[in-house]
Steps between C-alpha positions, in 0.01 A plus 500: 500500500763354317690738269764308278755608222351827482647708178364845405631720189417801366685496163855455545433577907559176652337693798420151741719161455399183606341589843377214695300472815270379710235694748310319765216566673566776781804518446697852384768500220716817504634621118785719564743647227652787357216704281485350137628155670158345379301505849150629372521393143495155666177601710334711161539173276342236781171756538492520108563898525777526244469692153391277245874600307632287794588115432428314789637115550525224752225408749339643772246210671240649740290217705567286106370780286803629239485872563723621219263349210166661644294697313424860659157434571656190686746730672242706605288267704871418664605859597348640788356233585738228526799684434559880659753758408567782707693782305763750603330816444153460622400818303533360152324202693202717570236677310548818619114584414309199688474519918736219632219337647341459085814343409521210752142380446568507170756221512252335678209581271703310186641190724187438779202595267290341795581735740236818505605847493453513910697212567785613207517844768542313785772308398634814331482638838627181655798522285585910590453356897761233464770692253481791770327782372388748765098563501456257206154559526520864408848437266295245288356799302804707455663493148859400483680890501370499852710228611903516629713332314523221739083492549471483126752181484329320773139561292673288228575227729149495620402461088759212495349329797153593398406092352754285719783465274669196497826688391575877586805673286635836648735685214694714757212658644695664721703699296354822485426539869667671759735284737233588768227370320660141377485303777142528533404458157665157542333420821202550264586249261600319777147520605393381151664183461431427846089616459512290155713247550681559131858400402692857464778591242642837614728668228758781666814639506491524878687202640379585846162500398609144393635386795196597696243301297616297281543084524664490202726722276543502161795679356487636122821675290499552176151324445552180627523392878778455646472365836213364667408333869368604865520810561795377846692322185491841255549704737743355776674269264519647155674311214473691222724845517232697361259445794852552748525822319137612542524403897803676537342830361273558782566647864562252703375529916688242647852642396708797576435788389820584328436200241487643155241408260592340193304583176515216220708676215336549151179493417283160330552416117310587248269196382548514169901527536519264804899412574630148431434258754404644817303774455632628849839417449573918384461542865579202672871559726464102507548514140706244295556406166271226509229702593455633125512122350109473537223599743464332786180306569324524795626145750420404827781608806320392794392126535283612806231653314466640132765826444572529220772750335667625132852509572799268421663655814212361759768274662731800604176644659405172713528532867503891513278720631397826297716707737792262359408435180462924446885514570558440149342830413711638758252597804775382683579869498434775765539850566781439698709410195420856315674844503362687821281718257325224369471296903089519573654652823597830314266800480437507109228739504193304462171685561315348763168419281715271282630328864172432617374382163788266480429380854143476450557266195720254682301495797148384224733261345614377869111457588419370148713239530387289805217268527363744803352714208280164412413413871402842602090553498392751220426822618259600246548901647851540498523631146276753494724775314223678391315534869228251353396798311703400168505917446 
């Protein structure tokens, strides 16, 4: 798919600007970005899911057919079967009134009329095997309400696999999971792109869910991307100080302990008041005059393969690591540096719960973001929250 000069506007909400890129097949594109950057309006207006007060320009070229000047009934024959979405909150995905097992066939029922109503189960039940649903063959009749959050979310990626998509698109389907349940909700789209062979665009704010999946990043602020290339190039050689100052917001495992984490300051514009010239530039501490003269356009800074970034300061960036390149937010900082009541060393009261929640979340984003998590054999049991009861 081929998505160029994208533009979306919902009156005077300039909400996506010019977003450009291209998805090939099998590979995974990770959308990361502050929330209101853009990330699933982008996704909404490809799939032909946006209001009709929405005005929608550019192009967006799947296998030569012009997506964006469809009709609905030719959108229709697209989604779910060529193109899947998999939502964040598989509840509002659900009909809460229709057994699971009813609602995958029924995918099938509209996009593989030739398939009969005992082959449409057997896939259905195929589909509950693979995602990793404990006992599918008793679970296939359950309605949704008897399902764990994580069960429930894993049911919609069965529904997106259901017809062998040729492109899957996950809108932060992790987000209203439990850190414990995450990992193997991914493993299960994992398993879906793997079992269907489909290109995958996964939208988050988790850049360690990033790191573990995707091949490609895609970096959106203030509706328009701002950096883009492998994810080794994005994340290990970052050009644009945005996507520093994202990186350098996370715990980090390979570091001392003492190193403070550094927050970018601020929060993103608003798109209908958007600063002069570099949207960022409110925030940037590489900030110069010349930064509000115009907004930079996205250029190439790596001859080796395409990276591309938004930022007149690239150059000042080039031969640093992230580790380096964060110094200008000043994570060159650490506890050793701060008054003894503020030194990580110091007892300062902190109930225990919040201590192992904090360590719990650094050591998910530590296991999120290695390949192992990709290489490891899906364990189709180890989520079973619910007992394999779901009550």
């Amino acid at each position: 798919m081929d998505v160029a000069d994208l533009h979306v506007r919902f009156g005077s909400v300039h909400a996506v600007r010019g977003v450009s890129y291209q998805l090939r097949r099998g590979e995974t594109l990770g959308i990361v970005g502050e929330s209101g950057s853009g990330k699933s309006v982008t996704s909404l207006a490809v799939m032909g899911l946006l209001p009709k007060t929405a005005m929608v320009t550019g192009q967006a070229r799947f296998r030569g057919v012009e997506l964006l000047e469809g009709s609905d009934k030719d959108m229709s024959a697209v989604r779910g079967k060529r193109i899947a979405m998999i939502f964040q909150d598989p509840m509002t995905s659900l009909d809460p009134v229709y057994k699971v097992g009813a609602q995958i066939t029924e995918t099938l029922k509209v996009h593989s009329p030739q398939l009969s109503h005992a082959q449409r189960r057997a896939r259905a039940l195929e589909l509950l095997n693979i995602v990793g649903i404990p006992n599918a063959e008793q679970r296939i009749d359950n309605y949704p309400h008897e399902f764990s959050g994580g069960m429930r979310q894993r049911v919609v990626i069965a529904i997106a696999m259901a017809n062998d998509p040729d492109i899957i698109i996950a809108d932060e389907p992790t987000t209203a999971l439990d850190v414990t349940v995450q990992a193997t909700v991914l493993e299960a789209i994992k398993a879906a792109q793997h079992e269907t062979g489909a290109a995958l665009i996964l939208i988050t704010h988790d850049l360690g869910v990033i790191a573990g999946m995707a091949d490609r990043v895609l970096v959106m602020y203030a509706g328009r991307a701002v950096e883009i290339g492998s994810v080794d190039d994005v994340f290990y050689r970052p050009r644009m100080p945005y996507t520093v100052g994202l990186l350098n917001s996370l715990p980090r495992m390979d570091t001392d302990d003492k190193l403070r984490l550094t927050p970018i300051k601020g929060s993103p514009p608003s798109l209908q008041h958007l600063p002069p010239g570099c949207p960022f530039s409110p925030r940037c501490p590489m900030y110069t005059v010349e930064c509000s003269a115009a907004e930079p356009p996205l250029i190439e800074v790596d001859g080796h393969q395409p990276h591309l970034a938004a930022c007149i300061h690239t150059d000042e960036l080039r031969g640093q690591d992230r580790y380096e390149a964060g110094q200008v937010f000043g994570t060159d900082s650490s506890d050793a540096d701060l008054p003894a009541e503020l030194s990580a060393e110091a007892d300062t009261g902190e109930p225990e719960a919040d201590i192992e929640a904090r360590d719990a979340e650094r050591r998910r984003l530590e296991h999120l973001g290695t390949p192992s998590l990709m290489k490891a054999p899906f364990d189709p049991g180890r989520d079973r929250e619910d007992g394999g009861t779901g009550r």
